[in-house]
PDB file of C-alpha atoms and ligand atoms in Angstrom:
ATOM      1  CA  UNK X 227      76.144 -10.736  39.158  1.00 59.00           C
ATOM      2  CA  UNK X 228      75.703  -9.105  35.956  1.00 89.00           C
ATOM      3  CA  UNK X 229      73.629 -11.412  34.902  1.00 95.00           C
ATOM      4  CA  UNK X 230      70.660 -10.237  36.913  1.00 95.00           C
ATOM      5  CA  UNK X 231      71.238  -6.758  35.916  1.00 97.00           C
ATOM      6  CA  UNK X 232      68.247  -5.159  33.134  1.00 98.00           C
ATOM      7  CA  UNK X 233      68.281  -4.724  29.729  1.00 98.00           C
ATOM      8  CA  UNK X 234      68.496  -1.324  29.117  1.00 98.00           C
ATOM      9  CA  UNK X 235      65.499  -0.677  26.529  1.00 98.00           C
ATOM     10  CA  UNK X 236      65.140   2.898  24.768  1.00 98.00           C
ATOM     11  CA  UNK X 237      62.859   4.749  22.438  1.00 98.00           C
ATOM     12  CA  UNK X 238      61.591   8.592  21.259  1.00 97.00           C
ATOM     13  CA  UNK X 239      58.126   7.736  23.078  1.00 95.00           C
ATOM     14  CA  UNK X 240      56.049   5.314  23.964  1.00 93.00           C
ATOM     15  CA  UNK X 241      56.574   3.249  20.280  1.00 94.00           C
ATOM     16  CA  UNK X 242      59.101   0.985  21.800  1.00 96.00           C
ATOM     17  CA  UNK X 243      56.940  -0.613  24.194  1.00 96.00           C
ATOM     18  CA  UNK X 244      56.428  -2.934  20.785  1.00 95.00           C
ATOM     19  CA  UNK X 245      59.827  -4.322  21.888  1.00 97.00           C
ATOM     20  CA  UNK X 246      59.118  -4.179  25.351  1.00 97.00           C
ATOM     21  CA  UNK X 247      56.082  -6.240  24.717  1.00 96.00           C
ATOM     22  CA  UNK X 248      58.031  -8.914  22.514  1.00 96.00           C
ATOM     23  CA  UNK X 249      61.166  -9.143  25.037  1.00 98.00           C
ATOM     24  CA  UNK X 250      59.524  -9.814  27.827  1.00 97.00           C
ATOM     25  CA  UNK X 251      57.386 -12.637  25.724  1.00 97.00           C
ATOM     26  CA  UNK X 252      60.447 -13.825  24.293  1.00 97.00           C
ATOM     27  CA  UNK X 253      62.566 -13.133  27.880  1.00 98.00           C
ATOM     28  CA  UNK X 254      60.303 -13.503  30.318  1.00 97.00           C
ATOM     29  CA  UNK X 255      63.224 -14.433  33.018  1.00 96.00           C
ATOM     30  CA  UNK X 256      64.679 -10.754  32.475  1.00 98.00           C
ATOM     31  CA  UNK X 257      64.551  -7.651  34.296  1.00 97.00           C
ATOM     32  CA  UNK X 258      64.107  -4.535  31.963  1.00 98.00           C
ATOM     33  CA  UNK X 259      64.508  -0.725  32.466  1.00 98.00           C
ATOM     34  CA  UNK X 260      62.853   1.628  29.706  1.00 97.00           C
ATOM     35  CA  UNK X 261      63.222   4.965  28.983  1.00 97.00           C
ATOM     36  CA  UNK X 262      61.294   6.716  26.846  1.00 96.00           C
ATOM     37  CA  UNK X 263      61.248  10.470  25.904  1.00 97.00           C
ATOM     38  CA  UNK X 264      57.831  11.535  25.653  1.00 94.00           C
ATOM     39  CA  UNK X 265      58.478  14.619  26.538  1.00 95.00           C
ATOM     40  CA  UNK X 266      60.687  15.046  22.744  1.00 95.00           C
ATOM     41  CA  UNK X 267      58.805  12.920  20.646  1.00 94.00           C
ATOM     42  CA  UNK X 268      58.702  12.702  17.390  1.00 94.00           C
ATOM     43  CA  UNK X 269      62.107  12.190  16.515  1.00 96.00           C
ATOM     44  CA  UNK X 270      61.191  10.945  13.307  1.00 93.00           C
ATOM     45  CA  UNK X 271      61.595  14.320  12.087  1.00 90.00           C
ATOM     46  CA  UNK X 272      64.495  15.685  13.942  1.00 94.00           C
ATOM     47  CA  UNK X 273      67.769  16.695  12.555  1.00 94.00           C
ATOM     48  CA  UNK X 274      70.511  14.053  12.617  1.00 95.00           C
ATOM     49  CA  UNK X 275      72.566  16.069  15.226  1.00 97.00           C
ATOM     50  CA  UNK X 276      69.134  16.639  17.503  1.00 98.00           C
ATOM     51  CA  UNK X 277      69.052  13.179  17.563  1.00 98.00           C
ATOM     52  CA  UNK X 278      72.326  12.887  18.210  1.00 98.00           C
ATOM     53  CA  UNK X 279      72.490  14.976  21.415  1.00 98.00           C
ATOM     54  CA  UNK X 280      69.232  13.177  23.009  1.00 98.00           C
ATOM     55  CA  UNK X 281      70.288   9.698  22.708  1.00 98.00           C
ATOM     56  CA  UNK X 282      73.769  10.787  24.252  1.00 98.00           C
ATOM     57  CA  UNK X 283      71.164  11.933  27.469  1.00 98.00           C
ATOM     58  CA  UNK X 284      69.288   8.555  27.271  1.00 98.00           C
ATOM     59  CA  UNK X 285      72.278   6.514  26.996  1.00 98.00           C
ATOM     60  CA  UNK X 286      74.186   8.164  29.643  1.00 98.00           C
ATOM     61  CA  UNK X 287      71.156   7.891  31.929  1.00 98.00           C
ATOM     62  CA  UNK X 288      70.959   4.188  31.115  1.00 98.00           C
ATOM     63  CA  UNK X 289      74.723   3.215  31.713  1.00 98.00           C
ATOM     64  CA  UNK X 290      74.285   4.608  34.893  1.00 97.00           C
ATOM     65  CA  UNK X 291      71.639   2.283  36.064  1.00 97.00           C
ATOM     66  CA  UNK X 292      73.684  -0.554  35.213  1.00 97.00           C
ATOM     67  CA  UNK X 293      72.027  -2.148  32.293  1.00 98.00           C
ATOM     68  CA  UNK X 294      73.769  -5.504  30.903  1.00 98.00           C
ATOM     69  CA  UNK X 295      72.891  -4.772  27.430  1.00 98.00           C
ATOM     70  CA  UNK X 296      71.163  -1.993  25.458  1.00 98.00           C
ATOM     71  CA  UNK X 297      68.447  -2.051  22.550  1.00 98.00           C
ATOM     72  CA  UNK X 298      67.588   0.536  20.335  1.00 98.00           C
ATOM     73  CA  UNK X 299      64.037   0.325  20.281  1.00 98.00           C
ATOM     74  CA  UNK X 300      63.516   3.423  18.645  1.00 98.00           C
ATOM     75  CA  UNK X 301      64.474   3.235  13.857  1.00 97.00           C
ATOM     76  CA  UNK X 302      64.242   6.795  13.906  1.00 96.00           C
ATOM     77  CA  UNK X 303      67.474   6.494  16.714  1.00 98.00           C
ATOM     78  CA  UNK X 304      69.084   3.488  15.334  1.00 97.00           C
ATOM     79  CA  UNK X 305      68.830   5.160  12.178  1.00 96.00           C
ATOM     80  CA  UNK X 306      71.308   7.910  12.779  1.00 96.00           C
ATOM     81  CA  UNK X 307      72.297   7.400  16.364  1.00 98.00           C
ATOM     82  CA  UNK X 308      73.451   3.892  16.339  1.00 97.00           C
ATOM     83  CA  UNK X 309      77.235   4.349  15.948  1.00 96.00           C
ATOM     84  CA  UNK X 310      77.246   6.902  19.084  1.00 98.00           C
ATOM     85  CA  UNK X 311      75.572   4.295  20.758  1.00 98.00           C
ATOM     86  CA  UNK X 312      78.213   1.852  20.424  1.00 97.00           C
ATOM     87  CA  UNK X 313      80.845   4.071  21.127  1.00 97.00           C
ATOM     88  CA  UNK X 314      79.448   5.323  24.074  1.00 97.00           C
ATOM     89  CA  UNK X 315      78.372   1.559  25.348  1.00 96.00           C
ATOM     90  CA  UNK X 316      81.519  -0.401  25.000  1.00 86.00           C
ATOM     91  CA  UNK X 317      81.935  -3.991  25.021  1.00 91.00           C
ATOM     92  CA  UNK X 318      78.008  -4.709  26.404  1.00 96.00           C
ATOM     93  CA  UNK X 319      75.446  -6.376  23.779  1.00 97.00           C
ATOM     94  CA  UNK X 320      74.030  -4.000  21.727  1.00 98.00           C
ATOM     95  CA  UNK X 321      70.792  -4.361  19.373  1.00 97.00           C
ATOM     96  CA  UNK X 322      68.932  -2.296  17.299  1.00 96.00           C
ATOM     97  CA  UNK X 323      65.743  -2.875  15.536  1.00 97.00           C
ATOM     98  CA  UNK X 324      67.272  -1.718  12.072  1.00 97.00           C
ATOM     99  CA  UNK X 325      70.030  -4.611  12.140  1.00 95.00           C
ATOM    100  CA  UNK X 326      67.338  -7.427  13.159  1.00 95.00           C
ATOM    101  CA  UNK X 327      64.672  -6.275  11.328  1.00 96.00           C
ATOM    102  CA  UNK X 328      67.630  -6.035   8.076  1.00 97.00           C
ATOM    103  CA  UNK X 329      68.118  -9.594   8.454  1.00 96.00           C
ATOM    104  CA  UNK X 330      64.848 -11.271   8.781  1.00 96.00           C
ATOM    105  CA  UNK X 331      63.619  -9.270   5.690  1.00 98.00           C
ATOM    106  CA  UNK X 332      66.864 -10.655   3.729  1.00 97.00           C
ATOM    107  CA  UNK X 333      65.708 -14.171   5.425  1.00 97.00           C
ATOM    108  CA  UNK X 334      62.143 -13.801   4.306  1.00 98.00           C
ATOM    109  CA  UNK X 335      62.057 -12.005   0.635  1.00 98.00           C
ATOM    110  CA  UNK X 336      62.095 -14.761  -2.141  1.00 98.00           C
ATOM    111  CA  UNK X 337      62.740 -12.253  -5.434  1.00 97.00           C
ATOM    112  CA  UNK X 338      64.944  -9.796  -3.714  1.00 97.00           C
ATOM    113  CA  UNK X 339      62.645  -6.871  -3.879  1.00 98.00           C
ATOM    114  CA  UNK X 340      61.888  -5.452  -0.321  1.00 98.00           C
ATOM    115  CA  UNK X 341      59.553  -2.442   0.814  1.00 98.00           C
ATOM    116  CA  UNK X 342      60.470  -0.753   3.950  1.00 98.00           C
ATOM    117  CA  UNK X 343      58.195   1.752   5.597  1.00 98.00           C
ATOM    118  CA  UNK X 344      59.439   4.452   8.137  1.00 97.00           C
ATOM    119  CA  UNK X 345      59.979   8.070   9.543  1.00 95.00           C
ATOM    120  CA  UNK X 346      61.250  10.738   6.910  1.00 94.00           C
ATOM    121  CA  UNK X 347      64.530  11.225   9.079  1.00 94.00           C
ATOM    122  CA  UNK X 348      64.782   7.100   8.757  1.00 96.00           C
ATOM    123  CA  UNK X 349      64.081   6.750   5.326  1.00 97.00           C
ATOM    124  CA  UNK X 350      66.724   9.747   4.510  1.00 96.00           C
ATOM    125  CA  UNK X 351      69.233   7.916   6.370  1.00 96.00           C
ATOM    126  CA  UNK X 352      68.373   5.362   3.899  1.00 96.00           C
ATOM    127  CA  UNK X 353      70.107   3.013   7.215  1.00 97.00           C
ATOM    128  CA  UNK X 354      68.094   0.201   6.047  1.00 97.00           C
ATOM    129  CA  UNK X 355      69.087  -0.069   1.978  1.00 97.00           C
ATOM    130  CA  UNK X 356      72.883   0.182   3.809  1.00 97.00           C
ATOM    131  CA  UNK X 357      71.781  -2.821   6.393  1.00 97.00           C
ATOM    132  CA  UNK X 358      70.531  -5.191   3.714  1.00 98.00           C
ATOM    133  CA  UNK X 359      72.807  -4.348   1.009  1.00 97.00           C
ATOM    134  CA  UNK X 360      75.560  -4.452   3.226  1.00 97.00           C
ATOM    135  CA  UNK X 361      74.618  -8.105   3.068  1.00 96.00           C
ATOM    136  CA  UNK X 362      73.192  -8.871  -0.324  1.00 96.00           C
ATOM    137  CA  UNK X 363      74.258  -6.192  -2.532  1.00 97.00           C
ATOM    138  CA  UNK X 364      71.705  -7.194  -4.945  1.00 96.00           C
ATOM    139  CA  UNK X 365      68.870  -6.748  -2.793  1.00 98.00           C
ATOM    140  CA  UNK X 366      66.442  -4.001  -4.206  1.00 97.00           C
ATOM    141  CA  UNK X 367      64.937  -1.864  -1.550  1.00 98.00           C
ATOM    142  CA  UNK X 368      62.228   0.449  -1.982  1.00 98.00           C
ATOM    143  CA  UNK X 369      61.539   2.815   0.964  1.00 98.00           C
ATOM    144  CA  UNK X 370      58.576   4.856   1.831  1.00 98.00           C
ATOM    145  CA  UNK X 371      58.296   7.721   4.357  1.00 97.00           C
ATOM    146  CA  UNK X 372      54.975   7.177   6.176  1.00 97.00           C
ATOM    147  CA  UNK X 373      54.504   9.874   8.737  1.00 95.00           C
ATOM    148  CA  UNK X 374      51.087  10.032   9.075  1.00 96.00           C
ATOM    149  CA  UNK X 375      50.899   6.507  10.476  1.00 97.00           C
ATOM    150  CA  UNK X 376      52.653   7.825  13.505  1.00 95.00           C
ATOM    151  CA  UNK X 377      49.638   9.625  14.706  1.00 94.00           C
ATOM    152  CA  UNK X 378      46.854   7.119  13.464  1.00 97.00           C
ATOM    153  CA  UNK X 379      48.243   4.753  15.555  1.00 95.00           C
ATOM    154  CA  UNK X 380      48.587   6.576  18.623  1.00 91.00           C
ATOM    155  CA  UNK X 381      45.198   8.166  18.073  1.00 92.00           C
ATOM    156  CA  UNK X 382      44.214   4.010  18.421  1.00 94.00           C
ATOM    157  CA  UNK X 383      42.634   4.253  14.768  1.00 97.00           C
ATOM    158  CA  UNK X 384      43.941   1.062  14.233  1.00 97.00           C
ATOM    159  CA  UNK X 385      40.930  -0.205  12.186  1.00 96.00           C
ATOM    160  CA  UNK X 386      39.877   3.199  10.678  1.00 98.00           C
ATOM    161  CA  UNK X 387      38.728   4.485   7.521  1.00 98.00           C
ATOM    162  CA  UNK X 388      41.059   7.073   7.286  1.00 98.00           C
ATOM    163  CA  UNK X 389      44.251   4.972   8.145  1.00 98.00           C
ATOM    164  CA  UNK X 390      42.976   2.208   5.379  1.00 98.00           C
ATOM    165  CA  UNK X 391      43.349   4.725   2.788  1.00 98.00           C
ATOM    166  CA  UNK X 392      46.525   6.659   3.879  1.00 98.00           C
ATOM    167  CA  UNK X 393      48.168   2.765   4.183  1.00 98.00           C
ATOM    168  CA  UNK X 394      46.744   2.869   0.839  1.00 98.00           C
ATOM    169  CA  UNK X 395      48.405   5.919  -0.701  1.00 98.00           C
ATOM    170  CA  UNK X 396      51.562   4.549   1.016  1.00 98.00           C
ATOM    171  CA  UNK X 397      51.734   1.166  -0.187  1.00 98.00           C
ATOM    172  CA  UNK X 398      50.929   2.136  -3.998  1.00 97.00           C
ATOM    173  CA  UNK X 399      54.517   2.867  -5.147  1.00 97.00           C
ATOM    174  CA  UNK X 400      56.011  -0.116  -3.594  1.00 97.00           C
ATOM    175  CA  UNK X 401      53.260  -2.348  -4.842  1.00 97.00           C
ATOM    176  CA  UNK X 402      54.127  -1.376  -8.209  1.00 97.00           C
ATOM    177  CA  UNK X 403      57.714  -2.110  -7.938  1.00 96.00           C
ATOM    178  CA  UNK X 404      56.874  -5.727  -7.009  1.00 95.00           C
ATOM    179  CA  UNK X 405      57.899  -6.158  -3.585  1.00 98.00           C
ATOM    180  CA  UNK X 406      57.515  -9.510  -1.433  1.00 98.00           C
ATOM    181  CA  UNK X 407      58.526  -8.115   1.601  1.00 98.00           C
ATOM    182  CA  UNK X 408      57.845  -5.193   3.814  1.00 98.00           C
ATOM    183  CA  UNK X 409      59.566  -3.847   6.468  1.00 98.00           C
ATOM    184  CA  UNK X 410      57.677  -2.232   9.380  1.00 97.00           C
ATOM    185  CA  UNK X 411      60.577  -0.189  10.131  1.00 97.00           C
ATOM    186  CA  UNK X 412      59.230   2.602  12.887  1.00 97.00           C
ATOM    187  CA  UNK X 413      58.037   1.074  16.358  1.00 95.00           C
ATOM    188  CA  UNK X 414      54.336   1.958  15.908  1.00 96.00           C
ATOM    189  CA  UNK X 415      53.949  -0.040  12.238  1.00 96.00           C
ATOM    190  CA  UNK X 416      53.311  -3.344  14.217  1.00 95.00           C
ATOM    191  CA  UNK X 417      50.075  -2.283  15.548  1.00 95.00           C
ATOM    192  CA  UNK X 418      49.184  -1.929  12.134  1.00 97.00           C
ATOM    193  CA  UNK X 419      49.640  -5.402  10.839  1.00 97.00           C
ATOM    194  CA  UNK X 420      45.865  -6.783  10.764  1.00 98.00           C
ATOM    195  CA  UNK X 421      45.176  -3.897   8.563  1.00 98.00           C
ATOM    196  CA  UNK X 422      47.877  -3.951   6.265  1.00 98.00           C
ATOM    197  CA  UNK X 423      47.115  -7.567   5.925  1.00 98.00           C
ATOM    198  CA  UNK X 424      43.976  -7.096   4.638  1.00 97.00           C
ATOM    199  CA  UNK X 425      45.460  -4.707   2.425  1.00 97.00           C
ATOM    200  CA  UNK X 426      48.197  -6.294   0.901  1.00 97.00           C
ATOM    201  CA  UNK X 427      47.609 -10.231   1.950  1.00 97.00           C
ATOM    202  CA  UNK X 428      50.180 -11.536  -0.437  1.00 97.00           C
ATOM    203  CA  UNK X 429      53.149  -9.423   1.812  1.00 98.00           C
ATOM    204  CA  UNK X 430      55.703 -10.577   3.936  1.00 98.00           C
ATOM    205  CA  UNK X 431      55.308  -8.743   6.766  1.00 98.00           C
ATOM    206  CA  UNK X 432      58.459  -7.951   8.643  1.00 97.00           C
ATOM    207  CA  UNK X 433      58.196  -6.932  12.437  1.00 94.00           C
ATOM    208  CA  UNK X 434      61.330  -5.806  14.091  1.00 89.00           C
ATOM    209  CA  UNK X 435      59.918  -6.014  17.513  1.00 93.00           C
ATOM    210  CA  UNK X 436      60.028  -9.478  17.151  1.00 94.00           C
ATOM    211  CA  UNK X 437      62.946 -10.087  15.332  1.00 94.00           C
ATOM    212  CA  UNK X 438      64.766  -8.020  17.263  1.00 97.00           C
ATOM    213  CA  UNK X 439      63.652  -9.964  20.992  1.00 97.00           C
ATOM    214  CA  UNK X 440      65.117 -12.619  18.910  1.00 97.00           C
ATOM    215  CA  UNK X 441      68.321 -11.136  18.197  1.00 96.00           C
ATOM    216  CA  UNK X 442      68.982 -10.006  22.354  1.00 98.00           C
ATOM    217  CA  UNK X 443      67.874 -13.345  22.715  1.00 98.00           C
ATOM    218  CA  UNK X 444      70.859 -14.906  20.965  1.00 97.00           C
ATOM    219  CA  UNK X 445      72.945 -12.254  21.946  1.00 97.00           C
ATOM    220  CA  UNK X 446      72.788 -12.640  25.836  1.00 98.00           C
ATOM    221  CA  UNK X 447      73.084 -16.206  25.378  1.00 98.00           C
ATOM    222  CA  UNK X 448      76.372 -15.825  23.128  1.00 97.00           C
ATOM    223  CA  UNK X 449      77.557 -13.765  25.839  1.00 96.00           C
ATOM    224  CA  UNK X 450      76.640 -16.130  28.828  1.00 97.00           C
ATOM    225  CA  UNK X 451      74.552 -13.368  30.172  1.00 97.00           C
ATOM    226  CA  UNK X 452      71.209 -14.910  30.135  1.00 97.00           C
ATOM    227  CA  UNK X 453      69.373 -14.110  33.758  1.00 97.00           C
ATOM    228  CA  UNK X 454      69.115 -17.961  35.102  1.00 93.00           C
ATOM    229  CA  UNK X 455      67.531 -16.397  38.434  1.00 91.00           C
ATOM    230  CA  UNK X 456      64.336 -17.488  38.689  1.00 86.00           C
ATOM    231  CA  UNK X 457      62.557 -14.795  40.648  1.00 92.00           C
ATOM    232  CA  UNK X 458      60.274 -12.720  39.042  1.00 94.00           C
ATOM    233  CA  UNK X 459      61.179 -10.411  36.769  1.00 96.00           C
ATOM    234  CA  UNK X 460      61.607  -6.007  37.170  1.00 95.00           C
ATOM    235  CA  UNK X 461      60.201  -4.181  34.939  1.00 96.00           C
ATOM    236  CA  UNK X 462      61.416  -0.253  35.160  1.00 95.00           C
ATOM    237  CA  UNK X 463      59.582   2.361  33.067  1.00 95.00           C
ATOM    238  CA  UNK X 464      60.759   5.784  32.583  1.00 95.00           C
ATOM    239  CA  UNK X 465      59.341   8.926  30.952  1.00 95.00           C
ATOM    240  CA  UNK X 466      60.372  12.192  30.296  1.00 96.00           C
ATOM    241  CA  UNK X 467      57.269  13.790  30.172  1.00 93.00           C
ATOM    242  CA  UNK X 468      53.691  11.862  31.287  1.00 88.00           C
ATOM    243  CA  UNK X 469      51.167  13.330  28.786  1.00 77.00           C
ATOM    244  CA  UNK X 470      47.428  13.120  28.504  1.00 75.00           C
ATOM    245  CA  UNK X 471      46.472   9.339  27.949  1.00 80.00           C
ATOM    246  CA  UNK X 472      49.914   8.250  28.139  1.00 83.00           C
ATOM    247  CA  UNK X 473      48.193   5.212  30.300  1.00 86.00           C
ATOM    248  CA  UNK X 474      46.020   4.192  27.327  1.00 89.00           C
ATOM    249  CA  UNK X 475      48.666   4.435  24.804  1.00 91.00           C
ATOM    250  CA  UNK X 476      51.254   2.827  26.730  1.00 93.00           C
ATOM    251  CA  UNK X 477      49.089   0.091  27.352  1.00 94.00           C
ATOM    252  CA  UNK X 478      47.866  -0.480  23.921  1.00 92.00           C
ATOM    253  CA  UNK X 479      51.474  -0.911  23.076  1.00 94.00           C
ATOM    254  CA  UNK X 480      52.772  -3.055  25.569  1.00 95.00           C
ATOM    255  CA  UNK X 481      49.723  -5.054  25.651  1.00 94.00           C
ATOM    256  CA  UNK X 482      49.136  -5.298  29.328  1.00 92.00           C
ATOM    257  CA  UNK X 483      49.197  -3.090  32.256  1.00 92.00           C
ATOM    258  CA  UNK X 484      52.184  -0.118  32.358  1.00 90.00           C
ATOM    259  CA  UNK X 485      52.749   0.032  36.042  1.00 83.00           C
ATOM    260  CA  UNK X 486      55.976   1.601  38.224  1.00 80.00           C
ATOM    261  CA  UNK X 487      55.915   4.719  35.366  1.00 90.00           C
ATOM    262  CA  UNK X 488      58.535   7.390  36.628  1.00 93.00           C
ATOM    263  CA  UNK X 489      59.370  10.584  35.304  1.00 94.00           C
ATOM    264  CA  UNK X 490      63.050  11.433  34.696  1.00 95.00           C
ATOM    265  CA  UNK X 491      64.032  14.539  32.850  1.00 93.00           C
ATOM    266  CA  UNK X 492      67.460  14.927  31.293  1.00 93.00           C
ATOM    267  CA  UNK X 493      69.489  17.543  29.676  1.00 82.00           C
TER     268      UNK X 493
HETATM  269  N1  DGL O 664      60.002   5.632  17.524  1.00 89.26           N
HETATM  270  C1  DGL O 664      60.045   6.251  16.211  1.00 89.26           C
HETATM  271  C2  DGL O 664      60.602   5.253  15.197  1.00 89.26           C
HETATM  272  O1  DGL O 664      60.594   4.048  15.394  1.00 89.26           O
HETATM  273  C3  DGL O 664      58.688   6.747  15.770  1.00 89.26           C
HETATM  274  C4  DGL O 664      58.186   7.965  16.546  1.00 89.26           C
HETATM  275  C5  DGL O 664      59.061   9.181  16.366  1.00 89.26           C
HETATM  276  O2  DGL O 664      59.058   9.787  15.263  1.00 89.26           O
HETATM  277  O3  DGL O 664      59.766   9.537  17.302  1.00 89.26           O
HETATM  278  O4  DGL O 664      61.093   5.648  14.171  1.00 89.26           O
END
């Protein structure tokens, strides 16, 4: 039954265990296969048709396991990858954190001004100014690359000094344009949310993890593919690479033990 097949859950690294996490809180009846590809990562600062060519390898590797639906876990892939994605997947569900996250910051902002923070290669793509306008032509969207983050986070510096004032530096050209509402548009950003409500309390923050659990939620269900079994749930977790601490980082995304880790190289 296809039903009981996995989602099919994809990312440059370990950053998409955010929407790991959030599924399986949101889904906790489904069975999930993840790939990551540590041993490439960052892809946040990758050419378009780099990109390109290693998504084809993850895809390809998920299809043949069978999933029942694919998300995009990854901005930095759904940025500039997307479309391939689709073409590649057919008629199956497919999500991506740059179309949920799109639409809950278009739900949330009240004076049409929205921040998005990302990757350089996401934030050239400028995919998320075509998302929302796309819907609300009127929408202003102010985007800031934020590299450094990347490493902050998985260094665990969560509550740090250092990562206080780079958010800082970051946040001080969108602040002055007035923004409500800001986009955590690269999987590690969530991690980050205590901090950058401290310092910016009067933001909307917007989380595509979640939003985007929400948006495979509504999909499977608008596609009678909702797993009704009521064993428990597989959870599948690939790598292309297992680096040092991968264990500790993995965990601190996902929020709870990363067990059944294989390695699978491709290309
Ligand atoms: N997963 C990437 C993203 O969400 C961040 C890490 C990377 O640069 O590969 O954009």
């Amino acid at each position: 039954m296809s039903k009981n097949k996995p989602i099919g859950v994809f990312d440059s690294g370990v950053g998409g265990l955010t929407v790991v996490r959030a599924l399986m809180e949101r889904l906790p009846n489904e069975n999930i296969i993840y790939f990551g590809d540590t041993a490439r990562v960052p892809y946040g600062v990758k050419s378009r048709n780099t990109i390109i060519e290693y998504t084809t390898q993850i895809v390809d590797f998920l299809l043949q396991n069978e999933v029942k639906a694919l998300v995009i876990a990854c901005n930095t892939i759904a940025a500039v990858a997307g479309q391939k994605v689709r073409q590649m997947a057919g008629n199956m569900p497919i999500l991506d954190v740059i179309a949920a996250g799109a639409q809950a910051a278009l739900a949330t902002t009240k004076n049409h001004s929205i921040g998005v923070i990302a990757t350089s290669t996401t934030v050239n793509s400028n995919a998320y100014a075509r998302a929302i306008n796309s819907q609300n032509p009127k929408t202003r969207i102010l985007s800031q690359a934020s590299p450094l983050l990347v490493p902050l986070v998985e260094e665990g510096w969560l509550d740090h000094e250092v990562t206080r004032l780079t958010v800082q530096e970051y946040l001080k050209p969108l602040l002055a344009e007035n923004i409500d509402t800001l986009v955590l548009g690269c999987t590690h950003y969530p991690l980050l949310k205590p901090l950058l409500k401290k310092e910016a309390p009067h933001l909307q923050l917007v989380d595509s993890s979640t939003t985007t659990a929400e948006a495979t939620a509504q999909a499977l269900a608008n596609t009678h593919l909702l797993n009704d079994s009521h064993l428990p749930p597989d959870y599948r977790f690939y790598v292309s690479d297992i680096p040092l601490r991968f264990q500790t980082i993995g965990e601190r995304f996902l929020g709870r033990s990363l067990e059944q880790i294989e390695m699978m190289r491709l290309g």
